[in-house]
Coordinates of C-alpha atoms and ligand atoms in Angstrom, one line a residue:
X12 CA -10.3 -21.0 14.1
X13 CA -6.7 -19.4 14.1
X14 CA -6.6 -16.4 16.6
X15 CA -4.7 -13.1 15.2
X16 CA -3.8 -10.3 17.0
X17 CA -3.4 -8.1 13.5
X18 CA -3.6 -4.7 15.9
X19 CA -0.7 -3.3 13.3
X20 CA -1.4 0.6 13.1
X21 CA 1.7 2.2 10.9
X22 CA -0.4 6.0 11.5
X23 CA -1.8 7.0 14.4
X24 CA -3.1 10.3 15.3
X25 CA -2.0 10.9 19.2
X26 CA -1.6 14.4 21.1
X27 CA -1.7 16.9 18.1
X28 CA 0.9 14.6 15.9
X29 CA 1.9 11.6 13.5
X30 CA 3.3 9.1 14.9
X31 CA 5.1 6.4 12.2
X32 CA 5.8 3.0 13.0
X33 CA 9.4 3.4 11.0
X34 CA 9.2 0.9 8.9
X35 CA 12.6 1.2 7.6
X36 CA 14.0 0.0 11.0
X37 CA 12.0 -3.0 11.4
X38 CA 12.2 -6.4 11.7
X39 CA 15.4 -5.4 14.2
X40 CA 14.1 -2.5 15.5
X41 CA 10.5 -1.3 16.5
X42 CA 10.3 2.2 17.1
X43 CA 8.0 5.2 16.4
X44 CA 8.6 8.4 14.5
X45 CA 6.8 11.9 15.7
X46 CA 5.6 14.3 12.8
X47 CA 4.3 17.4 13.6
X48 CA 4.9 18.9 10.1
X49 CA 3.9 18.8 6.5
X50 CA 7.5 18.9 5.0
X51 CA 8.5 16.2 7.9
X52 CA 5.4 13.9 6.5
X53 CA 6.9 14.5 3.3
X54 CA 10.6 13.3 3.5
X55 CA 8.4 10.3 5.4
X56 CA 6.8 9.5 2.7
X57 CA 9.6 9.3 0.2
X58 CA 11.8 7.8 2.4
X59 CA 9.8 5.1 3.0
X60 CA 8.9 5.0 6.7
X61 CA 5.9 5.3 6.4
X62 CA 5.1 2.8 2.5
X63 CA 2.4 1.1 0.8
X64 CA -0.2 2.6 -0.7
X65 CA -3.0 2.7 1.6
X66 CA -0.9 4.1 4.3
X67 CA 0.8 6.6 2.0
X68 CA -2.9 8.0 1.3
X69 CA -3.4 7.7 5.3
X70 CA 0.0 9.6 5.9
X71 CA -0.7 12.0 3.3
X72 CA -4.1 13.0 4.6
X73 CA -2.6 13.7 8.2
X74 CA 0.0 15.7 6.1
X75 CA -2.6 18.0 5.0
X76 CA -3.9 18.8 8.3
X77 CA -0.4 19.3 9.5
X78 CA -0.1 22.0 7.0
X79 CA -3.5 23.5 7.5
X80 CA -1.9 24.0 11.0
X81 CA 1.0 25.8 9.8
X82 CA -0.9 28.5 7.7
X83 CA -1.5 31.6 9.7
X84 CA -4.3 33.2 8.2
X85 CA -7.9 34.0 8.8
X86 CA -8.9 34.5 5.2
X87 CA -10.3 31.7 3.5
X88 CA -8.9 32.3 0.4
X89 CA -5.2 33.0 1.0
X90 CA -5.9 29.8 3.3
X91 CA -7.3 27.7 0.5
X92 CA -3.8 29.2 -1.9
X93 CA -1.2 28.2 1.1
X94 CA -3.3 24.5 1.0
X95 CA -2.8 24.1 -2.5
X96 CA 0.9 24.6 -1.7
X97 CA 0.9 21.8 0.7
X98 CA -1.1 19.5 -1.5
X99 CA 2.3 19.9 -4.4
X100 CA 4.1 19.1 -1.9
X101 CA 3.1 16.0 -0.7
X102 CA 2.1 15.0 -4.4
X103 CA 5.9 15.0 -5.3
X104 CA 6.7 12.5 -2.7
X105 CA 6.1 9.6 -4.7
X106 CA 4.2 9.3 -8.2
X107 CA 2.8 6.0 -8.6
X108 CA 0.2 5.0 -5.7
X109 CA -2.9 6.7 -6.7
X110 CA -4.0 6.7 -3.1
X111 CA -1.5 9.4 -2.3
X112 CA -3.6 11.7 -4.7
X113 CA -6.6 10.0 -4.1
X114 CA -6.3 11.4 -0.3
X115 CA -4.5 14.7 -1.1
X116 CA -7.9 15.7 -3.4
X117 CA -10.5 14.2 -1.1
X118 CA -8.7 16.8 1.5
X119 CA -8.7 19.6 -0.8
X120 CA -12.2 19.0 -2.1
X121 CA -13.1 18.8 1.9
X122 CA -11.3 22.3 2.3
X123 CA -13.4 23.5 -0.7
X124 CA -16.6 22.4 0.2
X125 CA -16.6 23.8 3.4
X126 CA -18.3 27.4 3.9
X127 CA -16.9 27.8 7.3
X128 CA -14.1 30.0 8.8
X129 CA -10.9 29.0 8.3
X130 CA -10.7 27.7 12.0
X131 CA -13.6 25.5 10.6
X132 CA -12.3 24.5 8.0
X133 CA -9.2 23.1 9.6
X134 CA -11.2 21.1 12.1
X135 CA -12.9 19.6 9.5
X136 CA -9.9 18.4 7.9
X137 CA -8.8 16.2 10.8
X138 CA -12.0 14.7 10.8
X139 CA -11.7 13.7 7.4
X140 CA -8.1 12.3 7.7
X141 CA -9.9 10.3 10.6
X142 CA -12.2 9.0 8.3
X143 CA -9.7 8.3 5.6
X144 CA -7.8 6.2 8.2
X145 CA -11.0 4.7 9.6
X146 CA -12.7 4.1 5.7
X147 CA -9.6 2.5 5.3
X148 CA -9.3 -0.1 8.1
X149 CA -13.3 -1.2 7.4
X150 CA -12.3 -1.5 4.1
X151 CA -9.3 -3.8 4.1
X152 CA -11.9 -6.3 6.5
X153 CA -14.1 -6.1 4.0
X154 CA -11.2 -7.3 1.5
X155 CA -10.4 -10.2 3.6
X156 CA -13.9 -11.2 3.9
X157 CA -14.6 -11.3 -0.2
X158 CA -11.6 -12.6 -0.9
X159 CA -12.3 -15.7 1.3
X160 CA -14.9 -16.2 -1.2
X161 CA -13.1 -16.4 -4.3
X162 CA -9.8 -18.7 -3.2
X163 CA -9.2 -21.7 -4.8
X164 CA -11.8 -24.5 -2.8
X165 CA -9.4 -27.3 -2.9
X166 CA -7.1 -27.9 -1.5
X167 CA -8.9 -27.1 1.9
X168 CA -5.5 -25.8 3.5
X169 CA -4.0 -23.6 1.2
X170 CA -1.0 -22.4 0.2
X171 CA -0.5 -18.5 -0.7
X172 CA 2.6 -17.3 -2.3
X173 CA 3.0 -13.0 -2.2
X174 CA 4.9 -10.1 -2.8
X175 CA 6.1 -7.4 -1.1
X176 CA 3.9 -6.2 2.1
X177 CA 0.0 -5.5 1.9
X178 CA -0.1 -6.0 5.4
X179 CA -1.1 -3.8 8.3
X180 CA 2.0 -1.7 8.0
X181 CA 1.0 -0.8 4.3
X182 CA -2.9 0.0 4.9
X183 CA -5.0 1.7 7.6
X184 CA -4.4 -1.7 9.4
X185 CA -5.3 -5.6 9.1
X186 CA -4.0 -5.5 5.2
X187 CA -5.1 -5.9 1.5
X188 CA -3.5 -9.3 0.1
X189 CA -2.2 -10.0 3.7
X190 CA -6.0 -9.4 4.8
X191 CA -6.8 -12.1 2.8
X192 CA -4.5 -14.3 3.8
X193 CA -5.0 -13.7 7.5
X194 CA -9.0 -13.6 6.8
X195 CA -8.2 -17.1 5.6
X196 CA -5.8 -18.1 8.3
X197 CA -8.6 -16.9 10.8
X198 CA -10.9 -19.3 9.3
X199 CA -8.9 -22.6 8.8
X200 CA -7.4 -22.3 5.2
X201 CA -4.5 -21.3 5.1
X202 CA -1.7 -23.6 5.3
X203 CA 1.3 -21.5 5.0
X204 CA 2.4 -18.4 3.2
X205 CA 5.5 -17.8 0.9
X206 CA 6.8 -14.6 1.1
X207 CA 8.8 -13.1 -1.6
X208 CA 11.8 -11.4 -0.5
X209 CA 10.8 -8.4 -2.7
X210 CA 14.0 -7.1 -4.0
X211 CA 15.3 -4.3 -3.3
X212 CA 14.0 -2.6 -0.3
X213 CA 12.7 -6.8 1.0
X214 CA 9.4 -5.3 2.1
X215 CA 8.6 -9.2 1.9
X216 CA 11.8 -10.4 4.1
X217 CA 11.2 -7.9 6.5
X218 CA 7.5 -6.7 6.6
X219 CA 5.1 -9.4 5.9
X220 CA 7.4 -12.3 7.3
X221 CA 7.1 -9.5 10.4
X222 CA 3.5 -9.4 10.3
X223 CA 3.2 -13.3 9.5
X224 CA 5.3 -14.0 12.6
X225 CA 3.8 -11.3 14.9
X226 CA 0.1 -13.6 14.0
X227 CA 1.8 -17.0 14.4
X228 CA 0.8 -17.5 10.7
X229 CA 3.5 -20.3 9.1
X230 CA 5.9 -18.0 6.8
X231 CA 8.6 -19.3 4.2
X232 CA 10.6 -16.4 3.1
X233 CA 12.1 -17.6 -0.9
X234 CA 13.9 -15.0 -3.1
X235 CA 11.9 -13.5 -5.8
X236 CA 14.1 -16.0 -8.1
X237 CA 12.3 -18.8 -6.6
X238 CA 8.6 -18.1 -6.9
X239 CA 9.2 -20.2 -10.4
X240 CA 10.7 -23.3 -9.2
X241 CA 8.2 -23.2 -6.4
X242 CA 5.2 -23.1 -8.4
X243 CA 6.9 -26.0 -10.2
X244 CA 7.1 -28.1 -7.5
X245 CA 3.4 -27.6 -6.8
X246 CA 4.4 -26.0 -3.6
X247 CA 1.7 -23.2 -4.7
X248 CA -1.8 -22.9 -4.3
X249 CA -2.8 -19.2 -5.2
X250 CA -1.0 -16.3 -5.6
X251 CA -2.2 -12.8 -3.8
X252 CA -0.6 -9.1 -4.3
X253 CA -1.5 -5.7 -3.9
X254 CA -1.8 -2.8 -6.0
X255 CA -0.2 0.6 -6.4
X256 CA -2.6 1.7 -9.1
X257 CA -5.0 -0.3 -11.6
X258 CA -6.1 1.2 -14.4
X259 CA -9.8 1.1 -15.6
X260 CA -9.3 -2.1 -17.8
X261 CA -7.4 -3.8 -15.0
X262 CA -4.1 -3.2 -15.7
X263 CA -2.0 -3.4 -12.4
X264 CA 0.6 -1.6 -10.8
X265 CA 2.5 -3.2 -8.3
X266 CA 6.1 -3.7 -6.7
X267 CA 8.6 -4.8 -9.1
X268 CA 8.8 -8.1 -9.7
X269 CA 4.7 -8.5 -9.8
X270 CA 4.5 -9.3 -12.8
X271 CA 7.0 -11.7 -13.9
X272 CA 4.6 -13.5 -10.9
X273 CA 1.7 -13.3 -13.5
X274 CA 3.4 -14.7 -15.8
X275 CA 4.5 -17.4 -13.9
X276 CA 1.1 -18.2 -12.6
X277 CA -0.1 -18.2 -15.8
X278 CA 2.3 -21.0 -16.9
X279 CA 1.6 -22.7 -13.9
X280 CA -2.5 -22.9 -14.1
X281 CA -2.5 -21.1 -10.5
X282 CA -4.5 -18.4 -9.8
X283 CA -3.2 -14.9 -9.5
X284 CA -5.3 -12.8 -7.6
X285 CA -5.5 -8.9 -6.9
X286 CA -6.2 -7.0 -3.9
X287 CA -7.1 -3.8 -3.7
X288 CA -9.4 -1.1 -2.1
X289 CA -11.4 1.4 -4.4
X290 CA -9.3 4.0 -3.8
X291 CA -6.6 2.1 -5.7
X292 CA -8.7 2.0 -8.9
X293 CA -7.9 4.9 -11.4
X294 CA -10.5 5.0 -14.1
X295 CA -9.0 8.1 -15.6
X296 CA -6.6 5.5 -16.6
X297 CA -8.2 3.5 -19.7
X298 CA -5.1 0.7 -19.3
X299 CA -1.8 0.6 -17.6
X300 CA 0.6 2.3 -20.5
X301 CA -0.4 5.8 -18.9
X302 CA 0.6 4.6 -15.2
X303 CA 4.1 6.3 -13.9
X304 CA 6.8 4.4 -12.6
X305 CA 8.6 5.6 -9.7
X306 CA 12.8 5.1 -10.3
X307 CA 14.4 5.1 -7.0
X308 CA 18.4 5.7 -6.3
X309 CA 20.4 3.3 -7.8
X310 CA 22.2 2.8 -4.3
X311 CA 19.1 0.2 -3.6
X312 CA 20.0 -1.8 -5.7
X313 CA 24.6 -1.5 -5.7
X314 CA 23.7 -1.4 -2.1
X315 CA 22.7 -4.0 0.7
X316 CA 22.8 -2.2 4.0
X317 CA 26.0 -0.8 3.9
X318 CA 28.0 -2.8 1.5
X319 CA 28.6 -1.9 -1.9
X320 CA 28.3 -4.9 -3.8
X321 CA 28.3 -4.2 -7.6
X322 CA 31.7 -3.3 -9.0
X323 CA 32.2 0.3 -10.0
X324 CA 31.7 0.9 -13.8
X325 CA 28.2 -0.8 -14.3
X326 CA 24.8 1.0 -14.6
X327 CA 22.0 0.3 -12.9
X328 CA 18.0 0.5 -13.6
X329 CA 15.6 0.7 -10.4
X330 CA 11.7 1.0 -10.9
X331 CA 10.0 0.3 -7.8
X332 CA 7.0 -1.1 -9.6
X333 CA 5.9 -2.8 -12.5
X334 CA 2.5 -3.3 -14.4
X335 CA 0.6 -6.8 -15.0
X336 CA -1.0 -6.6 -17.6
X337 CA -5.3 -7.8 -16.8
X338 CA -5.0 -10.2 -19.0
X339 CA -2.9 -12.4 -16.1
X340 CA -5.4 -11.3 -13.3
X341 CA -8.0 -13.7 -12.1
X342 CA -9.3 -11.4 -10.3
X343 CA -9.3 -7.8 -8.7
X344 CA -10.7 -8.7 -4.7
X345 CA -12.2 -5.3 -3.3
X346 CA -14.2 -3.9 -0.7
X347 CA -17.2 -4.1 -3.0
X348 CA -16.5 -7.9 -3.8
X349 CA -14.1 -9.9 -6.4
X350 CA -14.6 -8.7 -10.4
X351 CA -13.0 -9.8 -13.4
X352 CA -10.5 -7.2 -14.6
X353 CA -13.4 -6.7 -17.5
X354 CA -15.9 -6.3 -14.9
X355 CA -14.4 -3.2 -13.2
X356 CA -16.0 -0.9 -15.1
X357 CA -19.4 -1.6 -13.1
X358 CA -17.6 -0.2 -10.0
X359 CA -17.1 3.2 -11.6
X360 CA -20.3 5.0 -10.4
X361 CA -20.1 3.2 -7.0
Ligands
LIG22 O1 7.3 0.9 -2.5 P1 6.3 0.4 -1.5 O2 6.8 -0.4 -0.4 O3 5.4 1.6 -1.1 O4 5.4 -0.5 -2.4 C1 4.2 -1.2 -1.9 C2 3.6 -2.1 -2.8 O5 3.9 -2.3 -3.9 C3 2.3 -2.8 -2.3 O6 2.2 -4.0 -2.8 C4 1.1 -1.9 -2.6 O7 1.3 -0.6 -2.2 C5 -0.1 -2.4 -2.0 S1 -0.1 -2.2 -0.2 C6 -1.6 -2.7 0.4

């Protein structure tokens, strides 16, 4: 048995505010970021210190409280008006992880529900960003736990190529595809991970390799160029992501570069699994088509820290995610246990 110390909280709740882990800043610099407001928790989120979505849901729950806070009214329904308010806010942060709306309506529908005085009302609502933060944190254990049962059994020591970061920082804590890989790391099969660099913003250079390093878990960082040649040289076992948003027929949507990965895989006769928590699921969605893609400033890509390094005059395209079809899935790992992409509809009423 590996030991991992995995206590990687990017929200926490502490004295009547948000404090961020900025993820930004890291690997070179840890430090901690104190939101005490709703619009602050909103320039967080679409800046990116606090990403992932998991943690975007997480941040975006704590968001609503902070704005319950902020309106100063006794009467339920101008209270429930100025809430809606907040909710547009936050929704216009960032457009493609359904967890951020996933979280914003569960508050909303808390705010609703509840019959007491606006005082009430508000208390309720940090319990239930408490519980979406807790919820969370069981559930990406849960993750690691079913996915150990659906990774390849041979070779006994495997080894798991992935993208982006899916790790504590992204989640509640512990991870989604990184919980996986650490559940297997805990018990003895995991031989090393590849981490994609994961182009533009290198969530993968400088989050999971992070997280991998911070758990003593072996880490190769390769370019996103390389996953192919890689795979190629049977340096590859399995293949684990995360998700952004999966439609109901499986369809995912993940961080750019996902899912020329699938297609690779494909080619390459190695599994390419998804993990995910429920929350992630949107079966409003019947397949990916409908799914937006976030397009982020062009200066992430021209850009790499502060040099310029595309000559003036050319264009530039950024989406920040991309959609795999389910076709290329193996399977979908949640909380509730590993399902074919055609299987997912039996999670619906669950
Ligand atoms: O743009 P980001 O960094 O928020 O994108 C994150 C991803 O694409 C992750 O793979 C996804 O949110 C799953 S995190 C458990």
């Amino acid at each position: 048995m590996n030991a991992i110390k995995s206590e990687i909280y990017p929200v926490i709740w502490k004295n009547d505010q948000v404090l961020l882990i900025d993820q930004t800043r890291l690997p070179n610099e840890y430090s901690v970021v104190e939101i005490s407001r709703s619009l602050d928790m909103a320039q967080a989120i679409k800046t990116m210190i606090v990403r992932g979505a998991p943690a975007i849901g997480v941040a975006a729950a704590y968001g609503m409280y902070l704005g319950a806070l902020e309106i100063e009214t006794d009467q339920r329904k101008d209270f429930l008006q100025k809430l809606e308010e907040v909710a547009q806010l936050l929704q216009q942060t960032r457009p493609t992880a359904v967890n951020l709306f996933w979280a914003i309506s569960r508050m909303l529908k808390t705010a609703y529900e509840s019959l007491g005085t606006v005082e009430e009302i508000k208390a309720i609502l940090l319990k239930t960003a408490q519980d979406i933060q807790q919820e969370d944190l069981e559930t990406c254990y849960a993750i690691g736990k079913n996915g150990l049962s659906v990774l390849p059994s041979e070779p006994h020591q495997l080894r798991i190529l992935t993208h982006c970061n899916t790790g504590g920082l992204a989640t509640a804590g512990y991870g989604t595809a990184l919980g996986v890989i650490r559940s297997a790391w805990q018990s003895g099969r995991l031989l090393r991970v590849y981490a994609d660099e994961t182009r533009p913003r290198l969530q993968g250079a400088k989050l999971t390799a992070w997280e991998c390093v911070q758990d003593n878990i072996p880490v190769t960082v390769i370019s996103d160029g390389m996953a192919a040649h890689c795979m190629k040289q049977g340096m590859v076992d399995a293949v684990i992501v995360g998700a952004d948003r999966i439609a109901a027929n499986g369809d995912t949507a993940n961080k750019i570069g996902t899912y020329s990965l699938a297609v690779v895989s494909k080619m390459h006769s190695i599994p390419f699994f998804v993990a995910a928590p429920l929350s992630t699921i949107d079966f409003e969605l019947p397949n990916g088509e409908q799914i937006p893609i976030e397009e982020r400033d062009p200066v992430e890509i021209y850009q790499v820290g502060k040099t310029v390094i595309c000559p003036e005059g050319a264009d530039f395209y950024n989406p920040a995610f991309d959609v795999t079809p389910a076709e290329l899935i193996t399977a979908i790992i949640t909380e509730k246990g590993a399902f074919k992409p055609s299987d997912l509809s039996l999670l619906m009423s669950r």
